[in-house]
Tab-separated table of C-alpha atoms and ligand atoms in Angstrom:
chain	number	residue	atom	x	y	z
A	1	MET	CA	-6.971	-10.880	-35.258
A	2	GLY	CA	-4.763	-13.861	-36.051
A	3	SER	CA	-5.972	-16.531	-38.417
A	4	GLY	CA	-6.805	-20.132	-37.722
A	5	ARG	CA	-8.515	-19.501	-34.394
A	6	ILE	CA	-11.074	-22.226	-33.861
A	7	PHE	CA	-13.167	-20.863	-31.041
A	8	PRO	CA	-15.891	-18.294	-31.347
A	9	PRO	CA	-15.027	-15.412	-29.046
A	10	VAL	CA	-17.250	-15.200	-26.005
A	11	ILE	CA	-18.895	-11.814	-25.951
A	12	ASP	CA	-20.061	-11.536	-22.410
A	13	LYS	CA	-20.814	-7.900	-21.681
A	14	ASP	CA	-21.785	-8.525	-18.040
A	15	ASN	CA	-18.571	-10.287	-17.380
A	16	THR	CA	-16.193	-8.258	-19.417
A	17	GLN	CA	-13.222	-6.720	-17.686
A	18	SER	CA	-12.236	-4.894	-20.803
A	19	GLY	CA	-15.126	-2.504	-21.140
A	20	VAL	CA	-15.661	-1.960	-24.825
A	21	TYR	CA	-13.553	-4.887	-25.966
A	22	MET	CA	-14.550	-8.389	-26.842
A	23	SER	CA	-13.679	-10.437	-23.814
A	24	PHE	CA	-11.651	-13.602	-24.155
A	25	ILE	CA	-11.436	-14.080	-20.401
A	26	SER	CA	-14.813	-14.923	-18.904
A	27	THR	CA	-16.944	-17.418	-17.029
A	28	LYS	CA	-18.287	-19.923	-19.504
A	29	SER	CA	-21.754	-21.453	-19.227
A	30	ASN	CA	-20.128	-24.459	-17.532
A	31	GLY	CA	-19.337	-22.214	-14.554
A	32	LEU	CA	-15.568	-22.263	-15.142
A	33	VAL	CA	-13.530	-19.094	-15.551
A	34	SER	CA	-11.704	-19.543	-18.823
A	35	VAL	CA	-8.983	-17.886	-20.800
A	36	GLU	CA	-10.018	-18.403	-24.410
A	37	ASP	CA	-10.904	-22.123	-24.592
A	38	LEU	CA	-9.138	-23.286	-21.471
A	39	ALA	CA	-10.439	-23.448	-17.905
A	40	VAL	CA	-8.201	-21.636	-15.470
A	41	LYS	CA	-8.798	-24.340	-12.855
A	42	GLU	CA	-7.352	-27.048	-15.073
A	43	LEU	CA	-4.365	-24.917	-15.976
A	44	ALA	CA	-3.749	-24.259	-12.282
A	45	GLN	CA	-3.906	-27.972	-11.526
A	46	LYS	CA	-1.451	-28.721	-14.289
A	47	TYR	CA	1.012	-25.830	-13.927
A	48	GLY	CA	0.675	-24.987	-10.246
A	49	THR	CA	0.022	-21.667	-8.541
A	50	PRO	CA	0.573	-18.742	-8.303
A	51	LEU	CA	0.141	-18.645	-12.061
A	52	TYR	CA	-0.159	-15.813	-14.566
A	53	ILE	CA	-2.249	-16.595	-17.649
A	54	TYR	CA	-2.575	-14.272	-20.643
A	55	SER	CA	-4.905	-14.435	-23.644
A	56	LYS	CA	-3.238	-13.976	-27.007
A	57	ALA	CA	-6.506	-13.000	-28.669
A	58	GLN	CA	-7.177	-10.385	-25.994
A	59	LEU	CA	-3.745	-8.847	-26.507
A	60	GLU	CA	-4.419	-8.707	-30.236
A	61	GLU	CA	-7.838	-7.207	-29.601
A	62	HIS	CA	-6.344	-4.369	-27.568
A	63	LEU	CA	-3.542	-3.701	-30.042
A	64	ASN	CA	-6.025	-3.732	-32.903
A	65	ALA	CA	-8.079	-1.086	-31.136
A	66	TYR	CA	-5.101	1.285	-31.214
A	67	ASN	CA	-4.135	0.501	-34.778
A	68	ALA	CA	-7.696	0.668	-36.096
A	69	ALA	CA	-8.341	3.995	-34.393
A	70	SER	CA	-5.240	5.554	-35.932
A	71	SER	CA	-5.236	3.757	-39.287
A	72	ASP	CA	-6.155	6.960	-41.131
A	73	VAL	CA	-3.082	8.880	-39.945
A	74	GLU	CA	0.615	8.191	-39.953
A	75	HIS	CA	1.193	6.552	-36.600
A	76	LEU	CA	3.259	4.184	-34.506
A	77	VAL	CA	2.027	2.346	-31.447
A	78	CYS	CA	4.951	1.968	-29.047
A	79	TYR	CA	3.926	-0.556	-26.419
A	80	ALA	CA	5.263	0.463	-22.981
A	81	VAL	CA	7.436	-2.520	-22.179
A	82	LYS	CA	7.472	-1.937	-18.440
A	83	ALA	CA	3.801	-2.941	-18.089
A	84	ASN	CA	4.624	-6.528	-18.996
A	85	SER	CA	7.993	-7.335	-20.470
A	86	ASN	CA	7.756	-11.082	-21.076
A	87	ILE	CA	9.552	-11.754	-24.352
A	88	ALA	CA	6.623	-13.733	-25.768
A	89	ILE	CA	4.383	-10.697	-25.323
A	90	LEU	CA	7.024	-8.478	-26.928
A	91	GLN	CA	7.414	-11.032	-29.720
A	92	LEU	CA	3.674	-11.016	-30.380
A	93	MET	CA	3.589	-7.216	-30.458
A	94	ALA	CA	6.662	-7.061	-32.715
A	95	SER	CA	5.159	-9.589	-35.112
A	96	LEU	CA	2.172	-7.263	-35.492
A	97	GLY	CA	4.397	-4.319	-36.374
A	98	THR	CA	4.365	-2.625	-33.005
A	99	GLY	CA	7.080	-0.334	-31.706
A	100	PHE	CA	8.162	-0.081	-28.098
A	101	ASP	CA	8.544	2.508	-25.369
A	102	ILE	CA	11.439	1.525	-23.141
A	103	VAL	CA	12.823	2.923	-19.904
A	104	SER	CA	16.119	1.030	-19.601
A	105	GLY	CA	18.867	-0.685	-21.552
A	106	GLY	CA	17.561	-3.966	-20.211
A	107	GLU	CA	14.212	-3.320	-21.850
A	108	LEU	CA	15.931	-2.536	-25.149
A	109	ALA	CA	17.811	-5.826	-24.925
A	110	ARG	CA	14.528	-7.637	-24.269
A	111	VAL	CA	12.876	-6.001	-27.257
A	112	ILE	CA	15.754	-7.050	-29.502
A	113	GLU	CA	15.813	-10.572	-28.067
A	114	ALA	CA	12.080	-10.818	-28.772
A	115	GLY	CA	12.577	-9.803	-32.402
A	116	GLY	CA	11.478	-6.187	-32.045
A	117	ASP	CA	12.835	-3.499	-34.345
A	118	PRO	CA	15.085	-0.980	-32.534
A	119	LYS	CA	14.167	1.566	-35.194
A	120	LYS	CA	10.673	1.559	-33.703
A	121	VAL	CA	11.872	2.152	-30.140
A	122	VAL	CA	11.422	5.347	-28.149
A	123	TYR	CA	13.451	5.630	-24.982
A	124	SER	CA	11.978	7.403	-21.935
A	125	GLY	CA	13.299	7.649	-18.386
A	126	VAL	CA	15.011	10.238	-16.204
A	127	ALA	CA	18.274	8.403	-15.510
A	128	LYS	CA	19.701	7.065	-18.761
A	129	THR	CA	23.290	6.044	-18.041
A	130	PHE	CA	26.325	6.486	-20.318
A	131	SER	CA	26.334	2.835	-21.280
A	132	GLU	CA	22.565	2.768	-21.886
A	133	ILE	CA	22.799	5.789	-24.185
A	134	GLU	CA	25.725	4.224	-26.070
A	135	TYR	CA	23.830	0.960	-26.474
A	136	ALA	CA	20.684	2.715	-27.702
A	137	LEU	CA	22.710	4.804	-30.167
A	138	ASP	CA	24.474	1.701	-31.463
A	139	GLN	CA	21.075	0.066	-31.989
A	140	GLN	CA	19.854	3.152	-33.860
A	141	ILE	CA	16.653	3.611	-31.917
A	142	LEU	CA	13.939	5.884	-33.239
A	143	CYS	CA	14.091	8.536	-30.526
A	144	PHE	CA	15.411	9.492	-27.103
A	145	ASN	CA	12.732	11.147	-25.001
A	146	VAL	CA	14.975	13.591	-23.148
A	147	GLU	CA	13.933	14.367	-19.582
A	148	SER	CA	16.450	17.041	-18.485
A	149	PRO	CA	19.009	19.570	-19.761
A	150	ALA	CA	21.818	17.454	-18.287
A	151	GLU	CA	20.629	14.396	-20.175
A	152	LEU	CA	20.585	16.383	-23.416
A	153	GLU	CA	24.237	17.366	-22.885
A	154	ARG	CA	25.193	13.766	-22.154
A	155	ILE	CA	23.433	12.405	-25.226
A	156	ASN	CA	24.991	15.130	-27.372
A	157	SER	CA	28.539	14.424	-26.232
A	158	ILE	CA	28.204	10.646	-26.593
A	159	ALA	CA	26.754	11.051	-30.090
A	160	ILE	CA	29.562	13.402	-31.088
A	161	SER	CA	32.164	10.888	-29.887
A	162	LYS	CA	30.456	8.247	-32.002
A	163	LYS	CA	30.166	10.639	-34.951
A	164	VAL	CA	26.390	10.177	-35.139
A	165	LYS	CA	23.366	12.351	-34.520
A	166	ALA	CA	21.019	11.215	-31.768
A	167	PRO	CA	17.344	11.661	-32.658
A	168	ILE	CA	15.618	13.351	-29.743
A	169	SER	CA	12.364	14.706	-28.481
A	170	ILE	CA	11.956	16.540	-25.216
A	171	ARG	CA	9.559	15.160	-22.668
A	172	VAL	CA	7.435	18.099	-21.682
A	173	ASN	CA	5.760	18.177	-18.332
A	174	PRO	CA	2.550	20.069	-19.099
A	175	ASP	CA	1.613	20.520	-15.424
A	176	VAL	CA	-1.839	18.942	-15.624
A	177	ASP	CA	-3.449	16.955	-12.862
A	178	ALA	CA	-4.215	13.536	-14.251
A	179	GLY	CA	-6.631	12.894	-11.385
A	180	THR	CA	-5.087	9.535	-10.678
A	181	HIS	CA	-3.174	7.993	-7.767
A	182	PRO	CA	-0.229	10.241	-6.723
A	183	TYR	CA	2.288	7.439	-7.307
A	184	ILE	CA	1.226	7.061	-10.947
A	185	SER	CA	0.726	10.746	-11.741
A	186	THR	CA	3.674	12.067	-13.725
A	187	GLY	CA	2.566	15.316	-15.350
A	188	LEU	CA	2.620	17.704	-12.401
A	189	LYS	CA	5.279	20.291	-11.639
A	190	ASN	CA	6.419	18.600	-8.472
A	191	ASN	CA	7.437	15.288	-9.953
A	192	LYS	CA	10.687	14.147	-11.458
A	193	PHE	CA	9.533	13.570	-15.040
A	194	GLY	CA	10.109	15.754	-18.071
A	195	VAL	CA	10.774	19.494	-18.165
A	196	PRO	CA	8.290	22.375	-17.772
A	197	VAL	CA	6.947	24.035	-20.925
A	198	GLU	CA	9.060	27.187	-20.591
A	199	THR	CA	12.275	25.237	-19.976
A	200	ALA	CA	11.403	22.988	-22.901
A	201	PHE	CA	11.118	25.986	-25.235
A	202	GLU	CA	14.614	27.164	-24.329
A	203	LEU	CA	15.985	23.631	-24.351
A	204	TYR	CA	14.660	23.016	-27.868
A	205	LYS	CA	16.331	26.197	-29.121
A	206	HIS	CA	19.569	25.052	-27.513
A	207	ALA	CA	19.203	21.480	-28.851
A	208	ALA	CA	18.788	22.814	-32.371
A	209	THR	CA	22.323	24.218	-32.138
A	210	LEU	CA	23.940	20.990	-30.955
A	211	GLU	CA	26.087	18.972	-33.299
A	212	GLY	CA	25.286	15.558	-31.830
A	213	VAL	CA	21.498	15.679	-31.778
A	214	LYS	CA	18.706	15.904	-34.276
A	215	VAL	CA	15.474	17.331	-32.923
A	216	ILE	CA	12.639	15.221	-34.326
A	217	GLY	CA	9.735	15.199	-31.912
A	218	ILE	CA	7.976	16.168	-28.749
A	219	ASP	CA	6.750	13.920	-26.018
A	220	CYS	CA	4.614	13.854	-22.905
A	221	HIS	CA	3.229	11.242	-20.552
A	222	ILE	CA	1.094	12.573	-17.746
A	223	GLY	CA	0.215	9.553	-15.675
A	224	SER	CA	-1.440	6.181	-15.631
A	225	GLN	CA	-4.945	4.761	-15.222
A	226	LEU	CA	-6.573	7.963	-16.480
A	227	THR	CA	-10.326	7.606	-16.730
A	228	SER	CA	-11.166	10.989	-18.240
A	229	LEU	CA	-10.187	12.627	-21.515
A	230	THR	CA	-9.847	16.082	-19.954
A	231	PRO	CA	-6.249	15.798	-18.739
A	232	PHE	CA	-5.169	14.330	-22.098
A	233	VAL	CA	-6.809	17.233	-23.938
A	234	ASP	CA	-5.345	19.853	-21.581
A	235	ALA	CA	-1.874	18.359	-21.988
A	236	LEU	CA	-2.209	18.187	-25.763
A	237	ASP	CA	-3.311	21.820	-25.975
A	238	ARG	CA	-0.249	22.938	-24.035
A	239	ILE	CA	2.088	20.762	-26.081
A	240	LEU	CA	0.649	21.967	-29.383
A	241	ALA	CA	0.982	25.592	-28.312
A	242	LEU	CA	4.660	24.852	-27.745
A	243	VAL	CA	4.905	23.110	-31.127
A	244	ASP	CA	3.609	26.310	-32.752
A	245	ARG	CA	6.051	28.516	-30.873
A	246	LEU	CA	8.891	26.234	-31.948
A	247	ALA	CA	7.738	26.356	-35.563
A	248	ALA	CA	7.869	30.156	-35.366
A	249	GLU	CA	11.516	29.757	-34.304
A	250	GLY	CA	12.164	27.548	-37.309
A	251	ILE	CA	12.128	24.278	-35.358
A	252	GLN	CA	9.866	21.879	-37.224
A	253	LEU	CA	8.987	18.645	-35.475
A	254	GLU	CA	8.220	15.363	-37.231
A	255	HIS	CA	6.268	13.587	-34.543
A	256	ILE	CA	4.234	14.059	-31.419
A	257	ASP	CA	4.316	11.317	-28.807
A	258	ILE	CA	1.259	11.489	-26.551
A	259	GLY	CA	2.531	8.902	-24.061
A	260	GLY	CA	0.375	6.208	-22.502
A	261	GLY	CA	-1.881	6.318	-19.501
A	262	LEU	CA	-5.315	5.332	-20.747
A	263	GLY	CA	-7.174	3.656	-17.900
A	264	VAL	CA	-8.817	0.248	-17.832
A	265	VAL	CA	-11.771	-1.333	-16.053
A	266	TYR	CA	-10.739	-2.954	-12.793
A	267	LYS	CA	-14.053	-2.462	-11.002
A	268	ASP	CA	-16.562	0.140	-12.153
A	269	GLU	CA	-14.337	2.717	-13.825
A	270	VAL	CA	-15.558	4.038	-17.166
A	271	PRO	CA	-12.361	4.865	-19.059
A	272	PRO	CA	-12.666	6.379	-22.525
A	273	ALA	CA	-12.631	3.876	-25.371
A	274	VAL	CA	-9.388	3.847	-27.348
A	275	SER	CA	-11.351	5.006	-30.394
A	276	ASP	CA	-12.801	8.027	-28.549
A	277	TYR	CA	-9.433	8.897	-27.067
A	278	LEU	CA	-7.653	8.798	-30.409
A	279	LYS	CA	-10.524	10.578	-32.170
A	280	VAL	CA	-9.996	13.573	-29.898
A	281	VAL	CA	-6.231	13.414	-30.375
A	282	LYS	CA	-6.576	13.223	-34.156
A	283	SER	CA	-8.980	16.159	-34.242
A	284	LYS	CA	-6.413	18.235	-32.320
A	285	LEU	CA	-3.695	17.197	-34.766
A	286	ALA	CA	-5.780	17.778	-37.880
A	287	GLY	CA	-4.016	19.932	-40.469
A	288	ARG	CA	-0.598	19.378	-38.934
A	289	LYS	CA	2.137	17.260	-40.445
A	290	LEU	CA	2.925	15.418	-37.246
A	291	LYS	CA	3.265	11.676	-37.072
A	292	LEU	CA	1.352	10.314	-34.074
A	293	ILE	CA	3.140	8.106	-31.566
A	294	CYS	CA	1.434	6.654	-28.515
A	295	GLU	CA	2.862	4.573	-25.677
A	296	PRO	CA	0.085	2.429	-24.198
A	297	GLY	CA	1.020	-0.060	-21.511
A	298	ARG	CA	-1.766	-0.871	-19.082
A	299	SER	CA	-4.581	-0.601	-21.635
A	300	MET	CA	-2.789	-3.141	-23.776
A	301	VAL	CA	-2.138	-5.863	-21.225
A	302	ALA	CA	-4.013	-5.374	-17.924
A	303	ASN	CA	-7.210	-7.109	-18.905
A	304	ALA	CA	-5.466	-9.646	-21.091
A	305	GLY	CA	-4.172	-11.462	-18.027
A	306	VAL	CA	-5.210	-13.096	-14.764
A	307	LEU	CA	-3.340	-14.250	-11.697
A	308	VAL	CA	-4.502	-17.593	-10.346
A	309	THR	CA	-3.941	-18.485	-6.736
A	310	ARG	CA	-4.884	-21.321	-4.428
A	311	CYS	CA	-6.552	-21.008	-1.059
A	312	GLU	CA	-4.201	-22.483	1.537
A	313	TYR	CA	-6.186	-21.764	4.683
A	314	LEU	CA	-9.315	-20.075	5.925
A	315	LYS	CA	-8.792	-18.318	9.224
A	316	GLN	CA	-11.283	-16.575	11.438
A	317	GLY	CA	-9.937	-13.382	12.978
A	318	GLU	CA	-11.615	-11.378	15.696
A	319	VAL	CA	-12.930	-8.730	13.331
A	320	CYS	CA	-12.650	-10.350	9.927
A	321	ASN	CA	-12.121	-13.631	8.159
A	322	PHE	CA	-8.978	-14.284	6.202
A	323	CYS	CA	-8.675	-16.266	3.030
A	324	ILE	CA	-4.963	-17.023	2.985
A	325	VAL	CA	-3.761	-17.741	-0.528
A	326	ASP	CA	-0.468	-18.789	-2.080
A	327	ALA	CA	0.019	-15.559	-4.076
A	328	ALA	CA	1.370	-12.526	-2.304
A	329	MET	CA	2.541	-8.950	-2.717
A	330	ASN	CA	5.785	-10.270	-4.198
A	331	ASP	CA	3.691	-11.690	-7.070
A	332	MET	CA	1.249	-8.780	-7.377
A	333	ILE	CA	2.093	-5.592	-5.527
A	334	ARG	CA	-0.602	-3.252	-6.900
A	335	PRO	CA	-3.067	-3.625	-3.998
A	336	SER	CA	-0.296	-3.065	-1.425
A	337	LEU	CA	1.483	-0.265	-3.296
A	338	TYR	CA	-1.376	1.757	-4.763
A	339	SER	CA	-4.372	0.490	-2.775
A	340	ALA	CA	-5.526	-0.874	-6.120
A	341	TRP	CA	-8.818	-2.780	-6.206
A	342	MET	CA	-8.702	-5.834	-8.407
A	343	ARG	CA	-11.575	-8.249	-8.938
A	344	ILE	CA	-11.186	-11.672	-7.353
A	345	GLU	CA	-13.543	-14.546	-8.103
A	346	GLU	CA	-13.770	-18.291	-7.736
A	347	ALA	CA	-12.209	-20.217	-10.622
A	348	ASP	CA	-15.038	-22.762	-10.454
A	349	HIS	CA	-18.518	-21.402	-9.759
A	350	ASN	CA	-20.008	-24.900	-9.488
A	351	LEU	CA	-18.498	-25.610	-6.107
A	352	ASP	CA	-20.993	-25.501	-3.274
A	353	ARG	CA	-19.326	-23.556	-0.473
A	354	PRO	CA	-20.702	-21.253	2.192
A	355	GLU	CA	-20.360	-17.623	1.174
A	356	ASN	CA	-18.341	-15.424	3.519
A	357	VAL	CA	-16.623	-12.067	3.498
A	358	TYR	CA	-12.830	-12.383	3.527
A	359	ASN	CA	-9.701	-10.365	3.434
A	360	VAL	CA	-7.661	-12.184	0.808
A	361	VAL	CA	-4.086	-12.199	2.061
A	362	GLY	CA	-0.797	-13.810	1.104
A	363	PRO	CA	2.002	-15.563	2.983
A	364	ILE	CA	4.358	-12.588	3.229
A	365	CYS	CA	5.317	-11.278	6.628
A	366	GLU	CA	3.949	-7.769	6.115
A	367	THR	CA	0.554	-6.456	7.191
A	368	GLY	CA	0.390	-4.715	3.809
A	369	ASP	CA	0.404	-8.072	2.071
A	370	PHE	CA	-3.103	-8.415	0.740
A	371	LEU	CA	-4.700	-8.984	-2.644
A	372	GLY	CA	-8.190	-7.805	-1.747
A	373	LYS	CA	-10.217	-6.738	1.267
A	374	GLU	CA	-13.802	-7.514	2.240
A	375	ARG	CA	-14.545	-9.826	-0.647
A	376	SER	CA	-17.574	-12.117	-0.712
A	377	LEU	CA	-16.333	-15.499	-1.784
A	378	LYS	CA	-17.503	-19.092	-1.823
A	379	VAL	CA	-14.210	-20.722	-1.088
A	380	GLN	CA	-12.617	-23.487	0.912
A	381	GLU	CA	-9.098	-24.786	1.351
A	382	GLY	CA	-7.656	-26.041	-1.942
A	383	ASP	CA	-9.947	-23.985	-4.193
A	384	PHE	CA	-8.536	-21.693	-6.846
A	385	LEU	CA	-9.235	-17.972	-7.072
A	386	VAL	CA	-8.743	-15.744	-10.104
A	387	MET	CA	-7.545	-12.164	-9.867
A	388	HIS	CA	-8.530	-10.136	-12.936
A	389	GLY	CA	-6.730	-7.220	-14.552
A	390	ALA	CA	-3.391	-8.786	-13.628
A	391	GLY	CA	-1.661	-8.552	-17.012
A	392	ALA	CA	-0.162	-5.097	-16.391
A	393	TYR	CA	2.271	-4.236	-13.599
A	394	GLY	CA	1.790	-7.711	-12.177
A	395	PHE	CA	4.587	-10.103	-13.020
A	396	ALA	CA	6.724	-7.166	-14.162
A	397	MET	CA	6.785	-5.788	-10.621
A	398	SER	CA	7.226	-9.147	-8.919
A	399	SER	CA	10.141	-9.977	-6.662
A	400	ASN	CA	11.620	-12.796	-4.638
A	401	TYR	CA	10.815	-11.177	-1.285
A	402	ASN	CA	10.535	-13.800	1.465
A	403	SER	CA	12.505	-16.148	-0.799
A	404	ARG	CA	9.497	-16.935	-2.913
A	405	PRO	CA	10.274	-18.254	-6.390
A	406	ARG	CA	8.441	-16.175	-8.966
A	407	ALA	CA	5.307	-17.478	-10.675
A	408	ALA	CA	5.062	-19.229	-14.018
A	409	GLU	CA	3.472	-17.428	-16.959
A	410	LEU	CA	1.326	-18.987	-19.679
A	411	MET	CA	-0.114	-17.624	-22.874
A	412	VAL	CA	-3.275	-19.260	-24.133
A	413	GLU	CA	-4.013	-19.311	-27.838
A	414	GLY	CA	-7.424	-20.852	-28.474
A	415	GLY	CA	-7.135	-24.328	-26.971
A	416	LYS	CA	-3.341	-24.282	-26.875
A	417	VAL	CA	-0.997	-23.379	-24.013
A	418	HIS	CA	2.407	-21.764	-24.382
A	419	VAL	CA	4.579	-21.766	-21.279
A	420	ILE	CA	6.175	-18.329	-21.658
A	421	ARG	CA	8.041	-18.394	-18.362
A	422	ASP	CA	8.891	-21.371	-16.215
A	423	ARG	CA	8.169	-21.202	-12.536
A	424	GLU	CA	11.394	-20.321	-10.750
A	425	SER	CA	12.988	-23.126	-8.804
A	426	VAL	CA	14.215	-22.821	-5.244
A	427	SER	CA	17.835	-22.940	-6.390
A	428	ASP	CA	17.136	-20.034	-8.763
A	429	LEU	CA	16.701	-17.977	-5.617
A	430	TRP	CA	20.433	-17.935	-4.852
A	431	ARG	CA	21.713	-18.417	-8.381
A	432	ASN	CA	23.801	-15.237	-8.353
A	433	GLU	CA	24.899	-15.429	-4.749
A	434	HIS	CA	28.276	-16.662	-3.489
A	435	LYS	CA	29.310	-18.188	-0.199
A	436	LEU	CA	32.411	-16.670	1.439
B	1	PLP	C1	4.627	3.838	-17.850
B	1	PLP	C2	4.761	4.639	-19.055
B	1	PLP	C3	3.874	4.454	-20.122
B	1	PLP	C4	2.721	3.492	-20.076
B	1	PLP	O1	1.728	3.925	-19.191
B	1	PLP	P1	0.357	3.105	-19.070
B	1	PLP	O2	-0.398	3.844	-18.032
B	1	PLP	O3	0.708	1.735	-18.647
B	1	PLP	O4	-0.291	3.144	-20.402
B	1	PLP	C5	4.080	5.205	-21.258
B	1	PLP	N1	5.098	6.106	-21.355
B	1	PLP	C6	5.969	6.311	-20.339
B	1	PLP	C7	7.054	7.293	-20.495
B	1	PLP	C8	5.830	5.585	-19.156
B	1	PLP	O5	6.680	5.793	-18.155
């Protein structure tokens, strides 16, 4: 944890959204939901809504969990940038020695802008373009996680033309059911990610003969929001069996990248603790000379952030009541896209309002635009609500749909606020457009 923090962390087990972590986002005894030392309500009044607020200490807490659990082995935590790519978050991670898992040239540029080290970057993704591969080679990234035979050929030829060797691992699709939502499951045969074990074996043998690549690792990522260790263990067993077969062929790997995917508490899930997860991984790797790389995204940022929204109207429908708020699916798409359940509570529990059951909906002209359904809330027009677990796949997936300027983002550090993204202005909406 950083030094010079003046507040004692609130350890509020009943209120924690982070499961086994210390919680820096909680309802204080004064009835106000707070991020570290600052009440969300006051921040919303000052900075407007919709508003994303992250806790620096919580981010550090989550990162520390990964580093502490792997401190006894050679390892690199590569934060999955796509979960939340704000450059202040990347800067914080970089300053603590973290590497990055990227899925586009844009993410690599962000990492570099934030002060991250390209030599600690692994590059995943099924559609790396010529210019993205050239850029990543020029920046001397740690490793390309190759997702197809065609991509391997492309990387090889670009590297040859640049007279360099591209460090690669092959992303193996171990065909395990991660038991998660179909849209965030990536390790089954029928999806577009990685290559099957048998293909990978042949592809590795081929890669070892190529002039423009250097085979250094192996990689898998089987899905997101996993709440059981079983799929991780099954995947690891299959990958390690392949590692052994490759060794028998004379192909020695330097690292194993186990991907991300560890689940978090949104409601009543009981995901494995980072320490338990990595303990199992380390026991499987014991006796092998493989550096451990992991690519956590959600488990790093989800419960380090909230989305604050204001109630615009209450409306009685024929079958349900609506709490119409100023945040919408363009700000937070998870409920609409994955039927995700995210906790919503009043920012100020002191307010005396009648309690009612509401569907919490936004202003967007889509029936799928909701943040939560059938929620008991004590709310009236003008009150602020807090959506928890919003730090991952929240702002990063936001858009300007319905010509809505995107939200501001703050990072709280003790009693201090950093504005890490200004609220977009209306003229930002057409900044890149041209009249005839
Ligand atoms: C999305 C992604 C991650 C991060 O997944 P989380 O579930 O957010 O931890 C890691 N690796 C790859 C290749 C990804 O696509």
